[in-house]
mmCIF file of C-alpha atoms in Angstrom:
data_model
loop_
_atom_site.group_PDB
_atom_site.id
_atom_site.type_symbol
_atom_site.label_atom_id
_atom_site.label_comp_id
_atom_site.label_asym_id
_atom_site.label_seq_id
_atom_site.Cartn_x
_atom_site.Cartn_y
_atom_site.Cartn_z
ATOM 1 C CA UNK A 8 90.343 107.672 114.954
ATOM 2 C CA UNK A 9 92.956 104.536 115.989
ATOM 3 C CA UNK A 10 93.400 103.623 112.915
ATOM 4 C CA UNK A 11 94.645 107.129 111.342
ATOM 5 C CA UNK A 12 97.128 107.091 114.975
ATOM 6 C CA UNK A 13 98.588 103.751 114.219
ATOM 7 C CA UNK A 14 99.355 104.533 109.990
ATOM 8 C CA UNK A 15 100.757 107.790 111.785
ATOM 9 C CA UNK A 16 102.847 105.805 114.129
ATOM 10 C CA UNK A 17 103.681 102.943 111.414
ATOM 11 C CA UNK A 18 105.306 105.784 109.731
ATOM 12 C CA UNK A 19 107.369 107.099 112.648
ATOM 13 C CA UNK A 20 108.789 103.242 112.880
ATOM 14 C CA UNK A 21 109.452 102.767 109.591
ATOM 15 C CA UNK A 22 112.870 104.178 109.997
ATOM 16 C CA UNK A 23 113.859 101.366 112.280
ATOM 17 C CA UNK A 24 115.601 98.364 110.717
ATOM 18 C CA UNK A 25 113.298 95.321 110.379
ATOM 19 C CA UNK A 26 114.541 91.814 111.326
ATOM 20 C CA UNK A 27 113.884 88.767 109.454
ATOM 21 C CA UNK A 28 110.826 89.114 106.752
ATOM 22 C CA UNK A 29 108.177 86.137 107.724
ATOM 23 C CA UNK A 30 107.336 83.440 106.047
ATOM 24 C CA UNK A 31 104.848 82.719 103.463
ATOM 25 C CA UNK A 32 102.277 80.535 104.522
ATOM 26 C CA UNK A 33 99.924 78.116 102.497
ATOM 27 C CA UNK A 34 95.969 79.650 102.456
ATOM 28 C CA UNK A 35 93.517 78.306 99.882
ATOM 29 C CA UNK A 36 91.450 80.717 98.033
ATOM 30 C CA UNK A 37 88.950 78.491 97.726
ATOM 31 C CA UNK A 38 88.100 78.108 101.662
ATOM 32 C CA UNK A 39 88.884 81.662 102.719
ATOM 33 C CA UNK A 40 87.328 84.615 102.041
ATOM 34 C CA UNK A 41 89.704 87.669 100.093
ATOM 35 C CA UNK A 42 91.297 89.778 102.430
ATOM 36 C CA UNK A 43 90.851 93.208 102.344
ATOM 37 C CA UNK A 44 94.017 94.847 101.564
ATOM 38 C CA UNK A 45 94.490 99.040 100.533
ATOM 39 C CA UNK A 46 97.887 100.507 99.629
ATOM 40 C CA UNK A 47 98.194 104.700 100.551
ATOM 41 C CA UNK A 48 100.587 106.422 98.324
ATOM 42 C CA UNK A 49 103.972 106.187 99.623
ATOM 43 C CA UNK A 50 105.334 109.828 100.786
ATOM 44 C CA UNK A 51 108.846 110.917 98.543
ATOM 45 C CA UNK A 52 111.920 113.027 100.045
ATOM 46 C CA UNK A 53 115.088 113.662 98.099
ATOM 47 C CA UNK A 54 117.892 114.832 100.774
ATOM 48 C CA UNK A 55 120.285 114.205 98.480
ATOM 49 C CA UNK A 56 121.622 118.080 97.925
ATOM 50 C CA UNK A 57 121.705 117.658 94.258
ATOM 51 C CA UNK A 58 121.887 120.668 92.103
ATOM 52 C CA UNK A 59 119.784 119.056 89.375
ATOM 53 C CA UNK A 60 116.059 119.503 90.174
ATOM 54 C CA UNK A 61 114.467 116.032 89.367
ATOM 55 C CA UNK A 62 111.228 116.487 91.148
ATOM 56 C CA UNK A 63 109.573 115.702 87.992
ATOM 57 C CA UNK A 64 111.317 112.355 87.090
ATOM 58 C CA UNK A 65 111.434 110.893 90.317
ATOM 59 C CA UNK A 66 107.420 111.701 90.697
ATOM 60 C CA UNK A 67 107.151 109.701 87.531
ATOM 61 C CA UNK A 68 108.960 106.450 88.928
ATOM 62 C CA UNK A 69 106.862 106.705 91.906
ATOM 63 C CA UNK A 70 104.138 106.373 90.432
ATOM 64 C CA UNK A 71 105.304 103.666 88.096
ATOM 65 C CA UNK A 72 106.314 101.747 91.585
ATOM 66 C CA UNK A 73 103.230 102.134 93.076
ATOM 67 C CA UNK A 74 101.492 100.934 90.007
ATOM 68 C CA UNK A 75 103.533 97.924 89.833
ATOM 69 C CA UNK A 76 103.195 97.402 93.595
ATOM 70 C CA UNK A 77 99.294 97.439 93.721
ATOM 71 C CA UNK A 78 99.277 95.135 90.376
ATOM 72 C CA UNK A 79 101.190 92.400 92.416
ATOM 73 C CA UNK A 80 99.117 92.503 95.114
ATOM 74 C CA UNK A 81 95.876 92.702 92.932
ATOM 75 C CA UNK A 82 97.351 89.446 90.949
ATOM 76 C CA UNK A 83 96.908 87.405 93.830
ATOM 77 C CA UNK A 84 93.140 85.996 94.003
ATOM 78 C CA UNK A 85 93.274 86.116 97.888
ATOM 79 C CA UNK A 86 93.616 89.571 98.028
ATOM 80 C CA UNK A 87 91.443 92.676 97.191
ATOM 81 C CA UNK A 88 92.096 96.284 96.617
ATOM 82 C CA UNK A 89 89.464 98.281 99.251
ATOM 83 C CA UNK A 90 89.233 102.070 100.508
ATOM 84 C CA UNK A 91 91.184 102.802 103.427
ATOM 85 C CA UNK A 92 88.436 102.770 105.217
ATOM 86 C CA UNK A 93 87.309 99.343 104.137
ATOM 87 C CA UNK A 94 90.531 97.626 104.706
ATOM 88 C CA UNK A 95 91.316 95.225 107.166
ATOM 89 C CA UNK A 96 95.234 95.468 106.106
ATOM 90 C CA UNK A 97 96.374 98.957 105.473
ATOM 91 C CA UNK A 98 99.962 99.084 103.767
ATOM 92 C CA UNK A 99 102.020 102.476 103.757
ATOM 93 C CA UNK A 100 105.428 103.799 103.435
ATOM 94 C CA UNK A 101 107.514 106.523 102.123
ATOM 95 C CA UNK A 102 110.640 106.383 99.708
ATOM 96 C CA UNK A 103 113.831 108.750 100.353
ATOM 97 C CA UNK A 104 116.994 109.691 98.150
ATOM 98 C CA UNK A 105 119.778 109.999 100.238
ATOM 99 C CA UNK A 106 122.373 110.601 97.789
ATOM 100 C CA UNK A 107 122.738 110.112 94.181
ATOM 101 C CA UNK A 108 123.797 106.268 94.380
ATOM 102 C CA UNK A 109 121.210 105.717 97.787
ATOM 103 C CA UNK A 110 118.168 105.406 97.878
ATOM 104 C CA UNK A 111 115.826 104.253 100.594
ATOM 105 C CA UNK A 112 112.033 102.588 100.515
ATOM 106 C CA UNK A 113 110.121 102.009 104.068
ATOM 107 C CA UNK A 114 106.936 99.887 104.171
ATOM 108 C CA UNK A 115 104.859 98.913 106.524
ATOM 109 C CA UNK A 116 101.514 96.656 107.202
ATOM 110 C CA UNK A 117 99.083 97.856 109.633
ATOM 111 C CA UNK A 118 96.129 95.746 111.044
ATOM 112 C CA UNK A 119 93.323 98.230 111.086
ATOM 113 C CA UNK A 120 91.099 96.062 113.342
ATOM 114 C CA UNK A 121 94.014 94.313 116.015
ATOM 115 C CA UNK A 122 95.569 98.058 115.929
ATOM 116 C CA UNK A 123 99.072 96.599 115.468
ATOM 117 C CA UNK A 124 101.816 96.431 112.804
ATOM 118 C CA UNK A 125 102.377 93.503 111.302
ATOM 119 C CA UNK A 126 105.168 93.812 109.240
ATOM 120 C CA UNK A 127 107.562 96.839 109.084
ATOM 121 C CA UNK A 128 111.032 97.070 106.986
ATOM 122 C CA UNK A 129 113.183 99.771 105.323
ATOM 123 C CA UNK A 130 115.229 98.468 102.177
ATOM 124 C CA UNK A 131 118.128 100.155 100.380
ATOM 125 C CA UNK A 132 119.063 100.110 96.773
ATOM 126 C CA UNK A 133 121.586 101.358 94.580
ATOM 127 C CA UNK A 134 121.330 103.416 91.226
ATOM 128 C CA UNK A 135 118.887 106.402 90.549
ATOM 129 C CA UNK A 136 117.000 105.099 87.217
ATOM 130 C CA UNK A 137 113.789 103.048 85.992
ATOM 131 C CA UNK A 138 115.539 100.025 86.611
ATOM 132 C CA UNK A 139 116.657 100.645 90.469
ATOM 133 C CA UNK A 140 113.211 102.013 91.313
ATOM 134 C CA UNK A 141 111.831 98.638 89.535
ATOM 135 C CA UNK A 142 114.569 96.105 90.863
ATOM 136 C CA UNK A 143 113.399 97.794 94.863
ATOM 137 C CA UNK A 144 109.559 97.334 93.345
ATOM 138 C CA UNK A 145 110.275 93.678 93.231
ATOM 139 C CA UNK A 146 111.770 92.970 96.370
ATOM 140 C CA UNK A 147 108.947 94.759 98.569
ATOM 141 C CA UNK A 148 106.329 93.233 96.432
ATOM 142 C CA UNK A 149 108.031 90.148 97.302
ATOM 143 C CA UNK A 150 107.753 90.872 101.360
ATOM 144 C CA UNK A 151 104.794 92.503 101.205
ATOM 145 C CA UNK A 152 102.776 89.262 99.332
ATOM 146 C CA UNK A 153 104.626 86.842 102.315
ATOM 147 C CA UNK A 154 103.556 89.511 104.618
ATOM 148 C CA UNK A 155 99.721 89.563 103.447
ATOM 149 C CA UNK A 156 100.206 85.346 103.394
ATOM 150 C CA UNK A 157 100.408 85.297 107.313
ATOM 151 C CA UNK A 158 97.741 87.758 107.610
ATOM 152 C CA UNK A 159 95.507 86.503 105.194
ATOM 153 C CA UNK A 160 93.541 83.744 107.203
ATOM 154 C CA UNK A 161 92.101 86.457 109.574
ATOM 155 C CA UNK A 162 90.152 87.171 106.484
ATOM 156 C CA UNK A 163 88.226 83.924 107.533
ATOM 157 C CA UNK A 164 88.175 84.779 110.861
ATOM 158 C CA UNK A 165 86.535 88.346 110.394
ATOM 159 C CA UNK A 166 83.265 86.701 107.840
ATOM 160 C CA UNK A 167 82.815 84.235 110.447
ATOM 161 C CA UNK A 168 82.533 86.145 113.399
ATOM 162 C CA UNK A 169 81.456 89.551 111.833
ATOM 163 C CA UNK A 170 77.116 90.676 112.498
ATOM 164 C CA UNK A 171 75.452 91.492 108.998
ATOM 165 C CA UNK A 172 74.413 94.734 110.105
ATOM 166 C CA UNK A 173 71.943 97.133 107.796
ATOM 167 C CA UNK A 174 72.527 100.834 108.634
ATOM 168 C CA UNK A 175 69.220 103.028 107.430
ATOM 169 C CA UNK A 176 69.743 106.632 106.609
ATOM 170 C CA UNK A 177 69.932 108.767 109.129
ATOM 171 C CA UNK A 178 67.051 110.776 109.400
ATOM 172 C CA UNK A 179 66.526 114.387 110.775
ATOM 173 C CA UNK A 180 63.612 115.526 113.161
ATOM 174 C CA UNK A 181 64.205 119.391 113.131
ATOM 175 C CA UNK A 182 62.419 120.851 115.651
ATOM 176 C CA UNK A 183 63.946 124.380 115.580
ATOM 177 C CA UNK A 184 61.971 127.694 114.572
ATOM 178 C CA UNK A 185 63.497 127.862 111.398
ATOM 179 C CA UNK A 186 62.311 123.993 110.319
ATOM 180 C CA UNK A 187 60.821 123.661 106.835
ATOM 181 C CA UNK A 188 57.288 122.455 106.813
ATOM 182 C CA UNK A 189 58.556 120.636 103.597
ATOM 183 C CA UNK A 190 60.774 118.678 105.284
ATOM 184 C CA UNK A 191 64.929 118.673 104.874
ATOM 185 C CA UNK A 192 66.495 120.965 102.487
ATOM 186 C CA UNK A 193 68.676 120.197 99.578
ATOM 187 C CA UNK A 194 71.631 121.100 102.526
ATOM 188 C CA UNK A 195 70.404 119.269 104.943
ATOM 189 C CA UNK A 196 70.007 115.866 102.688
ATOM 190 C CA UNK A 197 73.548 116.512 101.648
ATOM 191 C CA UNK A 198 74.614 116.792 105.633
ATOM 192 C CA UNK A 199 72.552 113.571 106.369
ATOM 193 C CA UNK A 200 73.924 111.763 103.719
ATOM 194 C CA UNK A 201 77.676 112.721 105.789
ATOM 195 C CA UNK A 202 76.503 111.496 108.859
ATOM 196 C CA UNK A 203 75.635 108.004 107.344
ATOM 197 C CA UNK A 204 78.481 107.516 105.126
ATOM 198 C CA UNK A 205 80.785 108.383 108.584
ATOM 199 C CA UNK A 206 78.544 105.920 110.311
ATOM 200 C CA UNK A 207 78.487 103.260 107.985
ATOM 201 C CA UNK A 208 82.509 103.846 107.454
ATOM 202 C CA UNK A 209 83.514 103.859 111.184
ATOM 203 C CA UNK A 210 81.093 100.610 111.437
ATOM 204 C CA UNK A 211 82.962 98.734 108.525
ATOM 205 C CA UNK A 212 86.309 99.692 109.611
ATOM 206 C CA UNK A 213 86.067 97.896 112.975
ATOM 207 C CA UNK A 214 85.866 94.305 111.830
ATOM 208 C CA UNK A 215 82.812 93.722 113.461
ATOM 209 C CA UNK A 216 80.116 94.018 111.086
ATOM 210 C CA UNK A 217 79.304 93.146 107.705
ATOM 211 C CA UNK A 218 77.023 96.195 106.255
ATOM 212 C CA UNK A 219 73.944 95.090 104.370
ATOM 213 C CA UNK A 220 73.370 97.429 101.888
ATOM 214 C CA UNK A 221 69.899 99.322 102.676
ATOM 215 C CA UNK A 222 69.078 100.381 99.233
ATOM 216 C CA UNK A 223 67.356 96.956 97.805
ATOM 217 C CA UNK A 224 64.715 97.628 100.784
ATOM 218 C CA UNK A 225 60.962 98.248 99.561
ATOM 219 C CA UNK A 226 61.604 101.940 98.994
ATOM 220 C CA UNK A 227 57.726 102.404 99.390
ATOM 221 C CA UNK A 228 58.185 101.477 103.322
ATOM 222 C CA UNK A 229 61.039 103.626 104.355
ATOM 223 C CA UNK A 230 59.526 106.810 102.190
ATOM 224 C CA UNK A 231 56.251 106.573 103.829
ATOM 225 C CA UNK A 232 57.119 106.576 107.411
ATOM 226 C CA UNK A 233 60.241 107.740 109.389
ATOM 227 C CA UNK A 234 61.930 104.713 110.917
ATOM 228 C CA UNK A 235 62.748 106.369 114.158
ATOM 229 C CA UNK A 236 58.971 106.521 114.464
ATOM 230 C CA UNK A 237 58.123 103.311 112.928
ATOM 231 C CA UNK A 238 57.509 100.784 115.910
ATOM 232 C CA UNK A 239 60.640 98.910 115.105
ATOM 233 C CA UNK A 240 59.739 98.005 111.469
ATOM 234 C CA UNK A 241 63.726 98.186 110.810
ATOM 235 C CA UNK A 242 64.259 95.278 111.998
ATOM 236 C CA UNK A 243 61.783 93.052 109.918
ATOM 237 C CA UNK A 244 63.376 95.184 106.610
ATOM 238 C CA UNK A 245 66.714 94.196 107.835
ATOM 239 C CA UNK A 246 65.524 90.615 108.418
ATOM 240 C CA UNK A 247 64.559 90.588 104.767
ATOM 241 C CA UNK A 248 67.508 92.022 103.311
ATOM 242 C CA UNK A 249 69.530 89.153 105.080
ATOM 243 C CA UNK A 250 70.926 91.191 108.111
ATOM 244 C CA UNK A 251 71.380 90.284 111.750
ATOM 245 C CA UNK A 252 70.602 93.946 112.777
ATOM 246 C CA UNK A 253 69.386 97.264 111.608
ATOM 247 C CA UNK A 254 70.444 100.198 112.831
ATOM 248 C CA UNK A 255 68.501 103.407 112.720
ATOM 249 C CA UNK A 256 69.715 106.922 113.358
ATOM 250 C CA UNK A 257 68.557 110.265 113.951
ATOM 251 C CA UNK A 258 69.666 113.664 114.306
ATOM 252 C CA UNK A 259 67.519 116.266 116.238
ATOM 253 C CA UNK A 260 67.998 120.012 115.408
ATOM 254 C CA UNK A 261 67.122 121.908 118.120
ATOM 255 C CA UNK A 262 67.615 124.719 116.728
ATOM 256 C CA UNK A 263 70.606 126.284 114.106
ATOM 257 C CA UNK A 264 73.847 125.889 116.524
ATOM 258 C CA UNK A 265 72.134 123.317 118.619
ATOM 259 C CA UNK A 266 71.278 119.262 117.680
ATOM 260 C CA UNK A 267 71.350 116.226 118.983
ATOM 261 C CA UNK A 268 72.374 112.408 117.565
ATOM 262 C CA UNK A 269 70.599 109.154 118.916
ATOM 263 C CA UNK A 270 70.997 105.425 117.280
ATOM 264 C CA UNK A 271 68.953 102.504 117.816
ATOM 265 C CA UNK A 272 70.370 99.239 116.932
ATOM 266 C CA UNK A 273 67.747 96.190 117.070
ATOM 267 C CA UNK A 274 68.136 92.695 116.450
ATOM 268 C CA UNK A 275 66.937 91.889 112.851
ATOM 269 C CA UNK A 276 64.889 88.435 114.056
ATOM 270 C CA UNK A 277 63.036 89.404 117.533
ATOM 271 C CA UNK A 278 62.894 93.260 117.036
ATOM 272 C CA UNK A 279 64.729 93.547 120.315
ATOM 273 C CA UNK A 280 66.545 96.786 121.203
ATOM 274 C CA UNK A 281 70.281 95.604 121.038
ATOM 275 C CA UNK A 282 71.989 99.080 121.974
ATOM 276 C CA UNK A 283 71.159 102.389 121.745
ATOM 277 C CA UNK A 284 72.553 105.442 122.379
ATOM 278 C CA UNK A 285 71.673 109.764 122.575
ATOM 279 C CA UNK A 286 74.439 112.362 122.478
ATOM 280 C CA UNK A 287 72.397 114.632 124.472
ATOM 281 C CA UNK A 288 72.600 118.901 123.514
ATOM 282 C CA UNK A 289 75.412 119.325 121.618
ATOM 283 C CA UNK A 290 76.816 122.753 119.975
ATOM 284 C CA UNK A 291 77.497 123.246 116.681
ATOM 285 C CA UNK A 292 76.658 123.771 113.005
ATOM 286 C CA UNK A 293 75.008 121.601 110.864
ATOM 287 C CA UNK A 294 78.327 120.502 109.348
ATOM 288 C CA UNK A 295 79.084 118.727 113.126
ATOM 289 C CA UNK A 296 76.285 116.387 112.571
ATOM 290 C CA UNK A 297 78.932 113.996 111.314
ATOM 291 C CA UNK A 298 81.544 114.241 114.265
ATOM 292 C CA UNK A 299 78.850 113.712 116.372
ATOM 293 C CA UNK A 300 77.284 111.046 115.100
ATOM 294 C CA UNK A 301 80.699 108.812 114.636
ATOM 295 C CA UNK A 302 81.812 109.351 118.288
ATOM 296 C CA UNK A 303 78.277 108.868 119.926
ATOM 297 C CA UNK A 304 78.451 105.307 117.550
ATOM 298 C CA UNK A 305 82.193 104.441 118.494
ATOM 299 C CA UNK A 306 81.757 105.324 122.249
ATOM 300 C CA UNK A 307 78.426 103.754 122.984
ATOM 301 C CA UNK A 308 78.156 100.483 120.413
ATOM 302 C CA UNK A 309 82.025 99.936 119.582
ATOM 303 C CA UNK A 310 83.903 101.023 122.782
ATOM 304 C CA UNK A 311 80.696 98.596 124.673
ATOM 305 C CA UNK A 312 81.009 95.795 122.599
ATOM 306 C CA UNK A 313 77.409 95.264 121.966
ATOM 307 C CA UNK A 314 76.899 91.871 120.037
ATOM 308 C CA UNK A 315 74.220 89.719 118.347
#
């Protein structure tokens, strides 16, 4: 996916020399929305050549910095701690001993949805004890809260322009020799329940939709009736769950190395067919479904740019 390429290439970069930090800028809390902020666990390399093994020490003060790093972010009311997945800022970085008075920390801020850094720098400090590792802590906290300042009015940006979107369960219509007159199997509820969570994931990552969640729905009406099937009664659930659009997917085993994926996304109001898309035969076991199902999405809603 673009985003896992760009933290991949943030970390290649992170070895170049940043110039001047930016700014912090003024954003109210009260007018803009939190901004969606994870923070991976930075990577650790000691090429330092010391005799003494101190693996265990300086996995300790690691985690101690990225303790105190998340708590400084998490302090600040216009920020929130998300999944990767969920973020719309996606910090990363790495920390290297380079001798036993050198020591090195990288960082970097990646926007997940403009698929761009936008803030890279490597610091170095002195010392090997609690009190470097916490004295670096401070000053990257420092750049990294200026950092999130600049980005954070895009926070108001994404609500405003993003399509409350309610993505159903996918459902499967199993067609093959083997199907169970009972309908799907523990297994195949468990594969389903992939396919949506990569849907609904790949969906939220992009910026572009908000994701309704589908589970306050009249449980009587989806269990009764497969959506797929249902004459576009999606989109009047969606409607009253407060979306824009529903989207309702299905995957089609044709038989046990064979399936297809298909996705209809309607407009929550008229019922309209918005986009849709089928991944024609596809090869594969049932534990595909998923890879499938997020690259017929991305390529024919995403990469299409369908909109309300």
């Amino acid at each position: 996916m673009r985003q896992s390429r760009l933290v991949l290439l943030a970390l290649a970069l992170l070895g170049v020399s940043a110039g001047p930090g930016p700014v912090r800028a003024d954003a109210s809390p009260a007018t803009t929305p939190a901004l969606g902020v994870s923070i991976d666990d930075f990577n650790y390399l000691d090429t330092s050549g010391e005799v003494t093994d101190q693996a265990a020490v300086h996995e300790k003060r690691l985690e101690q910095f990225m303790q105190g790093l998340r708590a400084d972010v998490a302090a600040e009311p216009r920020y929130r701690l998300v999944a990767p997945g969920e973020a719309r800022i996606r910090i990363v970085g790495g920390v290297q001993k380079m001798s036993t008075l050198i020591g090195w920390v990288k960082v970097a801020l990646v926007d997940t949805v403009a698929n761009r850094l936008v803030f890279e720098r490597r610091y170095s400090f002195r010392g090997d004890s609690d009190q470097a590792w916490d004295r670096a802590r401070i000053f990257v906290s420092r750049d990294v809260l200026a950092a999130l300042a600049e980005a954070q009015p895009l926070a108001k940006t994404d609500a405003a322009a993003q399509i409350a979107l309610a993505v159903f369960e996918f459902e499967l219509d199993d067609t093959s020799a083997a199907a169970q007159a009972s309908g799907p199997t523990p297994a195949d509820a468990t594969d389903l329940a992939n396919v949506t969570k990569g849907v609904r994931e790949l969906l939220a990552q992009s910026g572009r939709y908000h994701l309704i969640d589908p589970g306050s729905a009249d449980g009587d009406v989806i269990k009764h009736q497969a959506l797929r099937d249902c004459g576009g009664c999606d989109a009047a659930i969606a409607q009253k769950l407060g979306a824009d659009q529903s989207l309702v997917g299905v995957v089609r085993r044709v038989s046990r190395t064979e399936y297809t994926v298909a996705f209809q996304l309607r407009d929550a109001r008229s019922g309209a067919v918005v986009s849709r898309g089928d991944s024609g035969l596809r090869m594969g076991a049932d534990y595909s479904w998923t890879r499938g199902a997020v690259r017929l999405v991305g390529d024919r809603l995403l990469d299409n740019g369908a909109h309300k």
